[in-house]
C-alpha positions as a Markdown table, in Angstrom:
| # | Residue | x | y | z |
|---|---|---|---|---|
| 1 | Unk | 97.9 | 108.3 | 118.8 |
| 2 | Unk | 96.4 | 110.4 | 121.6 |
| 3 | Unk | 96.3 | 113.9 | 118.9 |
| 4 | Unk | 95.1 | 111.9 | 116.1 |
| 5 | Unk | 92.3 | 110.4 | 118.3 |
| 6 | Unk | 91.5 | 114.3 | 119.9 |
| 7 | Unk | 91.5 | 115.5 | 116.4 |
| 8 | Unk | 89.1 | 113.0 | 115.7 |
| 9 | Unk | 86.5 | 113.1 | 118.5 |
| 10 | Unk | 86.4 | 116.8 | 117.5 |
| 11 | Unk | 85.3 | 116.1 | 114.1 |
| 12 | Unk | 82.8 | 113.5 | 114.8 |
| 13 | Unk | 81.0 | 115.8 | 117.3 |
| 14 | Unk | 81.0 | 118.6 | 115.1 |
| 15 | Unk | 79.8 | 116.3 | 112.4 |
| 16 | Unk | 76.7 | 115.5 | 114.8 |
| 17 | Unk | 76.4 | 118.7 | 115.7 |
| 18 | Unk | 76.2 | 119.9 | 112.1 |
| 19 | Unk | 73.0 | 117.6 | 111.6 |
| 20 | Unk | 70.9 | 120.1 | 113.9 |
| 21 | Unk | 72.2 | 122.9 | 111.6 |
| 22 | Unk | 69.8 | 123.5 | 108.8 |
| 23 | Unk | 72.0 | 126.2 | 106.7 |
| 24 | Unk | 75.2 | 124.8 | 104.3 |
| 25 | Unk | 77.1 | 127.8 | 104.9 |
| 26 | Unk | 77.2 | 126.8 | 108.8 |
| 27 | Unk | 77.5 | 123.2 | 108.4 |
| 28 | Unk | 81.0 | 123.5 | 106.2 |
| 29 | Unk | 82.5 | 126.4 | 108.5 |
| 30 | Unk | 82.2 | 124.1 | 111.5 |
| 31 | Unk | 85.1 | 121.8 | 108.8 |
| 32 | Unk | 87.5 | 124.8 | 109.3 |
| 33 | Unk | 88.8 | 124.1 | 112.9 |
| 34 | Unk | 89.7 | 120.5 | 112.6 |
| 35 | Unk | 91.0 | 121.5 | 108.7 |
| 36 | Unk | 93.4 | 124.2 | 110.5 |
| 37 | Unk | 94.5 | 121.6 | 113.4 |
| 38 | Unk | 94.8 | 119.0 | 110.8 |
| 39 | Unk | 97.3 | 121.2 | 108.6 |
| 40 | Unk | 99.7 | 121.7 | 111.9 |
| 41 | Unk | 99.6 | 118.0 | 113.0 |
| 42 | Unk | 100.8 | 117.1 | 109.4 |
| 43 | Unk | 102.5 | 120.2 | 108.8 |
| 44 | Unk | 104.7 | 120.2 | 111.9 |
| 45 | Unk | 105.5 | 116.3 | 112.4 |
| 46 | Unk | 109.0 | 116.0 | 113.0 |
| 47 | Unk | 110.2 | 113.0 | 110.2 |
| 48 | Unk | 107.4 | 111.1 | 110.2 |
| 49 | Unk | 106.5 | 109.2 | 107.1 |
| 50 | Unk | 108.5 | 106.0 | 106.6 |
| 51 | Unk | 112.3 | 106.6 | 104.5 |
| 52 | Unk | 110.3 | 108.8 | 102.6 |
| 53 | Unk | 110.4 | 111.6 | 104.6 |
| 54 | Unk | 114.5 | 111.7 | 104.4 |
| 55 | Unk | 114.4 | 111.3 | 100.5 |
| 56 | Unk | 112.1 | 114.7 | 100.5 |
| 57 | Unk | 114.4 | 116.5 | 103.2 |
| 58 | Unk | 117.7 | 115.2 | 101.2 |
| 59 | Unk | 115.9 | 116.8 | 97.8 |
| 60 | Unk | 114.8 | 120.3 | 99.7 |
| 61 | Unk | 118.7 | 120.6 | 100.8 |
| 62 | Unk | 120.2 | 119.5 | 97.5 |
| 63 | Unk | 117.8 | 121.8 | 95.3 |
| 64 | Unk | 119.1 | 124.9 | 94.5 |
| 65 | Unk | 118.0 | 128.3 | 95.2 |
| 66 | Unk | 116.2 | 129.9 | 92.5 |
| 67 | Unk | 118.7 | 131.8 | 91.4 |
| 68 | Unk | 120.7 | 129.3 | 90.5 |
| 69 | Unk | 117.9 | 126.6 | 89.7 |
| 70 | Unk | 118.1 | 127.9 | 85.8 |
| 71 | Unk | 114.7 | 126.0 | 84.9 |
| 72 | Unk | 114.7 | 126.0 | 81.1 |
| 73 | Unk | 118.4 | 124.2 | 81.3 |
| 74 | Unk | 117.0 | 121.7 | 83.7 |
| 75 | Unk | 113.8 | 121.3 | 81.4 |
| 76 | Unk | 116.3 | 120.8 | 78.3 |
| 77 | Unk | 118.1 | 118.2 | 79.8 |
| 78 | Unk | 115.3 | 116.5 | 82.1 |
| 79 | Unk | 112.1 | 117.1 | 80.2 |
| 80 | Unk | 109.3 | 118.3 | 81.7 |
| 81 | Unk | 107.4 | 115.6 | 82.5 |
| 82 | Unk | 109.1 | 112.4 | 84.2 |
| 83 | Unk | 112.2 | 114.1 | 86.3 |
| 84 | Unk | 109.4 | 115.6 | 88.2 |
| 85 | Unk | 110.9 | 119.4 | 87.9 |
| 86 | Unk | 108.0 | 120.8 | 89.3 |
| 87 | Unk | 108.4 | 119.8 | 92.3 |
| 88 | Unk | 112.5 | 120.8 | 92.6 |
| 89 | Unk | 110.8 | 124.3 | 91.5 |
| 90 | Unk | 108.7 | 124.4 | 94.3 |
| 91 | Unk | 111.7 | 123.3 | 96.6 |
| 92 | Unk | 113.5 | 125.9 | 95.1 |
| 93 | Unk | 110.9 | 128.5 | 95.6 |
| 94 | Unk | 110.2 | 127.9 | 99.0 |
| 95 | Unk | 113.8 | 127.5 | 99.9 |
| 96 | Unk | 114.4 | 131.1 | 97.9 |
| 97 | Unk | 111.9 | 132.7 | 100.8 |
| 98 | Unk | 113.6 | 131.9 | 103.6 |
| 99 | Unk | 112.2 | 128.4 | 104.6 |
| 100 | Unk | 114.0 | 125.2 | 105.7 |
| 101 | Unk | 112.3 | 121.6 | 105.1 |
| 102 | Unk | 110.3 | 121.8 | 107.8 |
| 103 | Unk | 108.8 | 125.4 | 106.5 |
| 104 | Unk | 108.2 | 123.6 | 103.7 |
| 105 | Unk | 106.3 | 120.4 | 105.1 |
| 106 | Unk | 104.0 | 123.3 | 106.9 |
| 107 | Unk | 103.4 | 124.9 | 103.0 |
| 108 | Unk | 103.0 | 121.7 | 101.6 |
| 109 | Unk | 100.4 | 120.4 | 104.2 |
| 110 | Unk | 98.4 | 124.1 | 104.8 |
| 111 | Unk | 98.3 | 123.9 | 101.0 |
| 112 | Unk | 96.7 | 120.6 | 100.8 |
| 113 | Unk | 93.7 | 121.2 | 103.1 |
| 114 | Unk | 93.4 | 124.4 | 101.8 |
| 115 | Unk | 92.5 | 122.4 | 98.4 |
| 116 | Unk | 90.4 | 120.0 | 100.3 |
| 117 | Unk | 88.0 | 122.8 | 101.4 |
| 118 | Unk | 88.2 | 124.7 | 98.5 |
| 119 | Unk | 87.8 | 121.9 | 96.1 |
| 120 | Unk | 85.0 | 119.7 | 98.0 |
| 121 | Unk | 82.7 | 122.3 | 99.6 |
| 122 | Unk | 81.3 | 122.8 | 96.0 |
| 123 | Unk | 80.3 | 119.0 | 96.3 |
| 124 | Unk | 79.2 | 118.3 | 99.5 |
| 125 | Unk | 76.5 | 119.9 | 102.4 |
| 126 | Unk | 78.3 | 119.0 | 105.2 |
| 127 | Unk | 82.1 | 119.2 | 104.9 |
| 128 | Unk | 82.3 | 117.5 | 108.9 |
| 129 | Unk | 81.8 | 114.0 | 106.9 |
| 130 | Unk | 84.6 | 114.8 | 104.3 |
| 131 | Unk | 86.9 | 115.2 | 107.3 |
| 132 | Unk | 86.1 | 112.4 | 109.0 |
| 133 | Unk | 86.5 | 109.9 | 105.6 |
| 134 | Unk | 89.7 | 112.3 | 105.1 |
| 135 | Unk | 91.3 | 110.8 | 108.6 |
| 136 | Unk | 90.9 | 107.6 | 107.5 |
| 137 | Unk | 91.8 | 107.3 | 103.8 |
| 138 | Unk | 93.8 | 110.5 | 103.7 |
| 139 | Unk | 95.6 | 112.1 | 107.0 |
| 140 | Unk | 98.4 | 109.4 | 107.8 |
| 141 | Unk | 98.6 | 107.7 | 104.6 |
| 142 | Unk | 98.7 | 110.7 | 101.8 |
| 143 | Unk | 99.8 | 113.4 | 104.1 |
| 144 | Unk | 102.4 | 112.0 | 106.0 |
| 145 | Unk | 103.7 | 110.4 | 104.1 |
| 146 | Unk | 103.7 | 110.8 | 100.2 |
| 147 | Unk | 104.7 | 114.6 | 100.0 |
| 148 | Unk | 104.7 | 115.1 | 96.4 |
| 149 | Unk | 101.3 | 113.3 | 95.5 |
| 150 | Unk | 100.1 | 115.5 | 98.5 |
| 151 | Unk | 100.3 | 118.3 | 96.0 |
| 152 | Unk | 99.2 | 117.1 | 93.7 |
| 153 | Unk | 95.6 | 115.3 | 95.1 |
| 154 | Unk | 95.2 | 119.2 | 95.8 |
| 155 | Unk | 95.9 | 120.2 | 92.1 |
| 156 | Unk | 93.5 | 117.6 | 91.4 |
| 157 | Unk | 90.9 | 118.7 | 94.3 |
| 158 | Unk | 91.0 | 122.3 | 92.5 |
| 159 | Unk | 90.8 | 120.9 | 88.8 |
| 160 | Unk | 87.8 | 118.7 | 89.3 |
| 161 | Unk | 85.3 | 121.7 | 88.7 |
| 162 | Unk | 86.2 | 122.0 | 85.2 |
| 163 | Unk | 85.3 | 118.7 | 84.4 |
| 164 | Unk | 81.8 | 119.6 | 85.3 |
| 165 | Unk | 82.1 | 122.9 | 83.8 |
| 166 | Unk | 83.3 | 121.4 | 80.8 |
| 167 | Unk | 86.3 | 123.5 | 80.5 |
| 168 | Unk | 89.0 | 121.1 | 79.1 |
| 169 | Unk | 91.6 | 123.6 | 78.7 |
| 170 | Unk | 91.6 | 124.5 | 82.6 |
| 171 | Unk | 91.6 | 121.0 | 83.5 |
| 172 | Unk | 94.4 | 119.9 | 81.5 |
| 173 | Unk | 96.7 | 122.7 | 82.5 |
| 174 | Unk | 96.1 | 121.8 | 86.0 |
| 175 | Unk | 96.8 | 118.1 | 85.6 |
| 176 | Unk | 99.8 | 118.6 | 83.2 |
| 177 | Unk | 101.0 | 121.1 | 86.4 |
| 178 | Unk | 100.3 | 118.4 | 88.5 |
| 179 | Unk | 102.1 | 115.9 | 86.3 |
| 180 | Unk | 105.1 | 117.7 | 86.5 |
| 181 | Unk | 105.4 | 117.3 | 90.2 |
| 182 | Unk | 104.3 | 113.5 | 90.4 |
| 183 | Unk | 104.5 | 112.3 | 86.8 |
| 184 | Unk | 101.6 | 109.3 | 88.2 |
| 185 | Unk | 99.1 | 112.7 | 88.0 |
| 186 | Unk | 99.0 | 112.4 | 84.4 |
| 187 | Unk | 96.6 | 109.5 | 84.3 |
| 188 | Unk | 94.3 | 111.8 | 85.4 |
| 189 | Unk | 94.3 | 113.6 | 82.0 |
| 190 | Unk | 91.1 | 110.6 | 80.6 |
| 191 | Unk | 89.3 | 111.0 | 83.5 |
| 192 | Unk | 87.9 | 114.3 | 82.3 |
| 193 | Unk | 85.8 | 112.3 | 79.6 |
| 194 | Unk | 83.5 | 110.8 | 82.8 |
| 195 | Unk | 81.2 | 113.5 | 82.1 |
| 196 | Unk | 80.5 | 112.1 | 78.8 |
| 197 | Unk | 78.9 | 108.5 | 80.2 |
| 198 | Unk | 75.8 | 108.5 | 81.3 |
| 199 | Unk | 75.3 | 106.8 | 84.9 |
| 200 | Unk | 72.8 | 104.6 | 85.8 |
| 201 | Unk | 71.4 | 102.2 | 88.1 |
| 202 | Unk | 71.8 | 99.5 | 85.8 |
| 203 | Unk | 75.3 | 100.9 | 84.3 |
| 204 | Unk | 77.0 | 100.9 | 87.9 |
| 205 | Unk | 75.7 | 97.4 | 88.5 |
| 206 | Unk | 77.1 | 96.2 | 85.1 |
| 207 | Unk | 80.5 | 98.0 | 85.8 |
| 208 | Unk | 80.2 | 96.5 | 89.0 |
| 209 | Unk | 80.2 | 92.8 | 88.7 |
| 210 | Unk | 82.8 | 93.4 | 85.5 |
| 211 | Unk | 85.3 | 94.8 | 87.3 |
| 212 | Unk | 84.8 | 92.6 | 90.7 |
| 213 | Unk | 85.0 | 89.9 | 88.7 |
| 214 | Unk | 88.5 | 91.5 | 87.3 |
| 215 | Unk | 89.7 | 90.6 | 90.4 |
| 216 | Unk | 90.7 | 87.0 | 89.3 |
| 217 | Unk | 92.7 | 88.3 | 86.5 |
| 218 | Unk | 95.1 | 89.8 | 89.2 |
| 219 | Unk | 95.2 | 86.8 | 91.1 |
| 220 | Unk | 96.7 | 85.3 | 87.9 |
| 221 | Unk | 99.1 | 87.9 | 88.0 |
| 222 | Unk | 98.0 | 88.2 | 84.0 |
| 223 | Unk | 99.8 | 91.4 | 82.9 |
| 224 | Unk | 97.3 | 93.8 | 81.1 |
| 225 | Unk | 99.6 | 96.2 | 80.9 |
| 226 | Unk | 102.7 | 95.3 | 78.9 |
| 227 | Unk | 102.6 | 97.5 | 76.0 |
| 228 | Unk | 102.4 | 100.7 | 77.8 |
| 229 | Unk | 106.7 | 100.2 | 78.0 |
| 230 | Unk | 106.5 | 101.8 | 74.8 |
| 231 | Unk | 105.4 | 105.0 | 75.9 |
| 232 | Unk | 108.2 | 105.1 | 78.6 |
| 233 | Unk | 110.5 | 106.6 | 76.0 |
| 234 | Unk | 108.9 | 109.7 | 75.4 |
| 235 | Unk | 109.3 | 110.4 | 79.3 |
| 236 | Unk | 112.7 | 110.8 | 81.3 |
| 237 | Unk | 114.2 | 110.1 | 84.9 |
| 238 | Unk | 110.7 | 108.4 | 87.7 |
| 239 | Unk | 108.6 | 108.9 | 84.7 |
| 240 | Unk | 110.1 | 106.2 | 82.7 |
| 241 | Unk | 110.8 | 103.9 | 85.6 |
| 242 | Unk | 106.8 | 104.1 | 86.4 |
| 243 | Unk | 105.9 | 103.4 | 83.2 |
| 244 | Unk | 108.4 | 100.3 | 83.0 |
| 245 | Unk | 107.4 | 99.3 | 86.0 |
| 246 | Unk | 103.6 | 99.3 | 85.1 |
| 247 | Unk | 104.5 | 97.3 | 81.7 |
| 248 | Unk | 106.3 | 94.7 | 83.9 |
| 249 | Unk | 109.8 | 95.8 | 82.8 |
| 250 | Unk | 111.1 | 96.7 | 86.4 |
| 251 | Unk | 110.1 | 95.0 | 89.7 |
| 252 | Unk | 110.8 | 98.1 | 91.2 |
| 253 | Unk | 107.2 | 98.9 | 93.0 |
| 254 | Unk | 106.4 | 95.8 | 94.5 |
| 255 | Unk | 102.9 | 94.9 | 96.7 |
| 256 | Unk | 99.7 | 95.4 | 95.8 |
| 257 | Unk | 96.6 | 96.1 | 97.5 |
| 258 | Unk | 94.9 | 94.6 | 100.5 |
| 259 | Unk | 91.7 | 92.9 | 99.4 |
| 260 | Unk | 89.4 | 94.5 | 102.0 |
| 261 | Unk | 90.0 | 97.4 | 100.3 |
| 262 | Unk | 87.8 | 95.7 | 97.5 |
| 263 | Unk | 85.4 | 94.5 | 100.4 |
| 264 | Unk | 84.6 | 97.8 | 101.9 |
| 265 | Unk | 84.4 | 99.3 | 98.4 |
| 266 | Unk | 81.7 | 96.9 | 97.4 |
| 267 | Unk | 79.9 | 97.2 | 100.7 |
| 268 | Unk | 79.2 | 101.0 | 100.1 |
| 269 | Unk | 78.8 | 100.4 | 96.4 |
| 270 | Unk | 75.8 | 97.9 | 97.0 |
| 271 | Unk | 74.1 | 100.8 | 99.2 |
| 272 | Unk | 74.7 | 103.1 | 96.6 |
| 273 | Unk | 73.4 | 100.5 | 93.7 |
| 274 | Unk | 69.7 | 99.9 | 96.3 |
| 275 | Unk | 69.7 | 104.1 | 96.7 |
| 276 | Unk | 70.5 | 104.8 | 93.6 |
| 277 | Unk | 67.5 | 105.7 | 92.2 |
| 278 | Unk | 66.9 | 107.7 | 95.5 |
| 279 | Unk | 69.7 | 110.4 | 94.5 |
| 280 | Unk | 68.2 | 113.7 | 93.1 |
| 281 | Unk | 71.1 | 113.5 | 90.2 |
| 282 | Unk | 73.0 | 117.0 | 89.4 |
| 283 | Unk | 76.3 | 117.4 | 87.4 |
| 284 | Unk | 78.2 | 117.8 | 91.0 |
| 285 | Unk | 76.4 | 114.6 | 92.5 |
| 286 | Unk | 77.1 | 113.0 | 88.7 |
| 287 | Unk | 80.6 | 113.5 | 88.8 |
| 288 | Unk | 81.4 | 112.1 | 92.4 |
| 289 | Unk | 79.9 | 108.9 | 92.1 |
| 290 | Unk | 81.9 | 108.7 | 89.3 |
| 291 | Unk | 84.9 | 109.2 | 91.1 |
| 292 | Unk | 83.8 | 107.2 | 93.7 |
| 293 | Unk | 83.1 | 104.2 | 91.0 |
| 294 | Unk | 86.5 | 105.1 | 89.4 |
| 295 | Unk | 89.0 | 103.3 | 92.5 |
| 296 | Unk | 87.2 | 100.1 | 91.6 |
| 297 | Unk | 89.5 | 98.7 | 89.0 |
| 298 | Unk | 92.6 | 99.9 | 90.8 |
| 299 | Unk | 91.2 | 97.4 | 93.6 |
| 300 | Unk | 90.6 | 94.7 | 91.5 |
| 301 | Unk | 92.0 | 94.4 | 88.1 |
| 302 | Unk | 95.2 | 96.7 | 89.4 |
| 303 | Unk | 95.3 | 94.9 | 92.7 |
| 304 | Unk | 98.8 | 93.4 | 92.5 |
| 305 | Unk | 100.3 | 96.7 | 90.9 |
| 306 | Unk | 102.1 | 98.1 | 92.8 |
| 307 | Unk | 102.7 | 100.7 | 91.4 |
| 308 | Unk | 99.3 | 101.6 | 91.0 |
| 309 | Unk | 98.5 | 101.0 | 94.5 |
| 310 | Unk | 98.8 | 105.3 | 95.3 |
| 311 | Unk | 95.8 | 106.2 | 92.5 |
| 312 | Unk | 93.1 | 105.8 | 94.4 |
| 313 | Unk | 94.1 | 108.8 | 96.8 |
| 314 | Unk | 92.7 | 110.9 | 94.1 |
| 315 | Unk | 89.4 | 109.4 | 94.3 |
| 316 | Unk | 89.1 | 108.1 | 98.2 |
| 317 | Unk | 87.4 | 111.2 | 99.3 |
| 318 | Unk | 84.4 | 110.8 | 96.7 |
| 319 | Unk | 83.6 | 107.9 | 99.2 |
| 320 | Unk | 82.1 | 110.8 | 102.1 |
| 321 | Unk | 80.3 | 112.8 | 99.1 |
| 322 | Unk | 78.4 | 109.1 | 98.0 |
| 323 | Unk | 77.5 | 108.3 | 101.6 |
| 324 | Unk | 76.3 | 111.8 | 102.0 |
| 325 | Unk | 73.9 | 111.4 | 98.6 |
| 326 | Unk | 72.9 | 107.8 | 100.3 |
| 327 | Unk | 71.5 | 109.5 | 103.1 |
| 328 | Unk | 70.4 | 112.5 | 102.0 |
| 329 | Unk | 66.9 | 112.4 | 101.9 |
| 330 | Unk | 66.6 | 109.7 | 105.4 |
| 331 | Unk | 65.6 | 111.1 | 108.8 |
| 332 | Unk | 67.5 | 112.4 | 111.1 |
| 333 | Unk | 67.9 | 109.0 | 112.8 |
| 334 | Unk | 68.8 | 107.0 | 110.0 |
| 335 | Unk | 71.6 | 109.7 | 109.3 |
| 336 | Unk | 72.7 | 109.4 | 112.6 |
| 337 | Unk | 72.9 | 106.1 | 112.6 |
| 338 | Unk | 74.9 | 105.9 | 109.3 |
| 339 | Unk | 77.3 | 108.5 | 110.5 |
| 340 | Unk | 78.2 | 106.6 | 114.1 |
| 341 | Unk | 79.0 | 103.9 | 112.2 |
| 342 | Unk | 81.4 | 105.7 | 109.2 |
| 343 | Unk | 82.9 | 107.5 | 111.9 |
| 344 | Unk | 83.4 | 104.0 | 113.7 |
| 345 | Unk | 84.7 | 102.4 | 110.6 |
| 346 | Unk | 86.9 | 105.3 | 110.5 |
| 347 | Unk | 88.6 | 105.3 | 113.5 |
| 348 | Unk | 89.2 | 101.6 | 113.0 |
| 349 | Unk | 91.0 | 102.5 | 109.9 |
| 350 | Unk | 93.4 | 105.0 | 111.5 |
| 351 | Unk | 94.4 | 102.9 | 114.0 |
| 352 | Unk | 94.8 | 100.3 | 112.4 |
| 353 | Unk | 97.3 | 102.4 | 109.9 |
| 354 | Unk | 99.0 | 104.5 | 113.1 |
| 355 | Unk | 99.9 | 100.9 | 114.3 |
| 356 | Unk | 100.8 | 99.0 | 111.4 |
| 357 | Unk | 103.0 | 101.4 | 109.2 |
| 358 | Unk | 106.4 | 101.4 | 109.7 |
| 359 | Unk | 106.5 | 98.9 | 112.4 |
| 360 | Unk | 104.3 | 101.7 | 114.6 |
| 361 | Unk | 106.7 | 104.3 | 113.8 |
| 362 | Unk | 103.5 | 106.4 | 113.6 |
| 363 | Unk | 101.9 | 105.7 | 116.4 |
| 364 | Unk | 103.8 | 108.3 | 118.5 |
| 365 | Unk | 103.3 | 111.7 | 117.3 |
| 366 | Unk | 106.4 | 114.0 | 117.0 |
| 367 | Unk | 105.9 | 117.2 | 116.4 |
| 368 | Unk | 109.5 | 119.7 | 115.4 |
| 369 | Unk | 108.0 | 122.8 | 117.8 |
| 370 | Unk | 108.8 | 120.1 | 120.7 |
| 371 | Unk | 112.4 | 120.5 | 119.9 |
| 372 | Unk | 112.0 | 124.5 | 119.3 |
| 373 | Unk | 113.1 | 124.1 | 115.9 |
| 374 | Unk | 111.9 | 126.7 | 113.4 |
| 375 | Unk | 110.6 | 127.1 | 109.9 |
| 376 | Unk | 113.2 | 129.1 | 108.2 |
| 377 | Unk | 116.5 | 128.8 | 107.3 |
């Protein structure tokens, strides 16, 4: 716990640093230290991540080298959406350059906050907050330990512009991409059509009490999602087993989500509703409340799927961008204020993950250069 909490403190102070910094350009290149240290701490952790981890490292040693991965074979027999066969490419790939799994843990995890700056520095002034939010809703849970989703929350991260750019075509390739490495990316394909509602103050407070309310439905485990089991046949392999699963044909993904999930979403959503008319609306700002509004439903109406549960990690880091449009236009004070207490909250969060998960399997950080162990084969 002692790096995570380093890692941390050094984003918080350079978070309260940035608010003396008057120039966006300064703010977000303060993000790129903790990003880098961030991408080794995931990158180089030495099986950390629940069983999960083993299933990836058994797939990166089973997947063939390139050479022999013959892709158009595997998409004739597997389909290209459902047996996940863009992922075994990139396995194959990475394995055809000379890296082992632990190489490609280091790709995977570089990659990912590569996306993070690169996809949310178009959205935010002050890329310190991101990071903070990120070490809470992100680092342990999505980067440790879902690999493949990893990827693609990148994918999506990079794709998001073109919603606001209205260019469909780029958005779509990116998420089918996507979808080909976790098949659950290809719900993302409707979200493109956000940009086509109009928000409003009286529009989020509607959506609000509907979908809070929604929460009583899950309580009476009433299955909204039965007839989707039709679609499951025109998938193959984890993409037909999702679907079924969603429908309520397998019990396969069990759980659900934790109902202060809800709680904290509605706290920062009732500051948003009293601020709302406060926010100097652009398409960037537009879009990320959007987002932010988006893991509502998954939280309430979708709280005992559990398969399901994993579909707000596209959407968790729109919660940094909302707090940031909250607070835009308050005094320094106020924003100091309000940031102490996310980066508070925050910390909480982490810790409370590090020493919950796996029976506090992750509360002791391994790292593979302790044991002098290299990335290539």
């Amino acid at each position: 716990m002692l790096i995570y909490s380093l890692v941390f403190f050094l984003a918080v102070v350079l978070l309260l640093l940035s608010l003396l910094i008057q120039k966006k350009y300064f703010r977000n290149v303060l993000a790129v230290l903790p990003l880098i240290i961030l991408s080794l701490v995931t990158g180089t952790r030495y099986y950390m991540g629940g069983y999960d981890i083993y299933n990836y490292a058994n797939t990166f040693n089973m997947t063939p080298y390139l050479g022999n991965f013959h892709l158009w074979n595997t998409f004739k027999s597997e389909g290209f959406f459902g047996a996940e066969i863009g992922y075994k490419f990139i396995n194959s790939l990475v394995k055809s350059l000379g890296f082992n799994f632990f190489g490609f843990t280091l790709i995977v995890s570089i990659f990912f906050y590569i996306c993070v700056y690169v996809g949310l520095s178009k959205f935010t002034e002050n890329m310190n907050l991101v990071i903070v939010v990120l070490m809470y809703k992100a680092f342990l849970g999505l980067t440790f330990v879902y690999m493949r989703q990893c990827i693609t929350v990148g994918i999506f991260l990079l794709a998001i512009k073109y919603i606001y750019k209205s260019k469909p075509i780029k958005y779509i390739v990116l998420i089918l991409v996507a979808a080909t490495i976790h098949f659950a990316a290809i719900f993302l394909l409707p979200f493109y059509f956000l940009k086509f509602i109009k928000l409003t103050r009286k529009g989020i407070i509607l959506f609000s009490v509907i979908f809070t309310f929604s929460f009583l439905i899950s309580l009476l485990n009433i299955d909204l999602l039965s007839h989707l089991h039709v679609l499951s046949g025109f998938f193959s392999d984890a993409g037909q087993e999702k679907l079924d699963s969603v429908a309520g044909g397998n019990s396969l993904y069990q759980g659900g989500t934790n109902i202060l999930h809800l709680g904290e979403f509605l706290v920062l959503d009732g500051f948003l509703i009293l601020n709302f008319d406060k926010i100097k609306l652009d398409e960037k700002k537009d879009l990320m409340i959007k987002l932010f509004l988006s893991v509502l439903p998954f939280y309430s109406l979708f709280a005992n799927e559990g398969i399901l549960v994993r579909m707000p990690f596209y959407f968790l880091l729109a919660y940094a961008l909302v707090i940031e449009y909250i607070v835009d236009k308050k005094n320094i004070s106020i924003k100091l204020l309000v940031y102490a207490t996310v980066a508070m909250i925050s910390f909480i969060g982490m810790y409370k993950y590090a020493a919950q998960f796996d029976a506090g399997a992750m509360f002791v950080y391994k790292s593979f250069l302790e044991y002098n162990l290299s990335i290539f084969s």
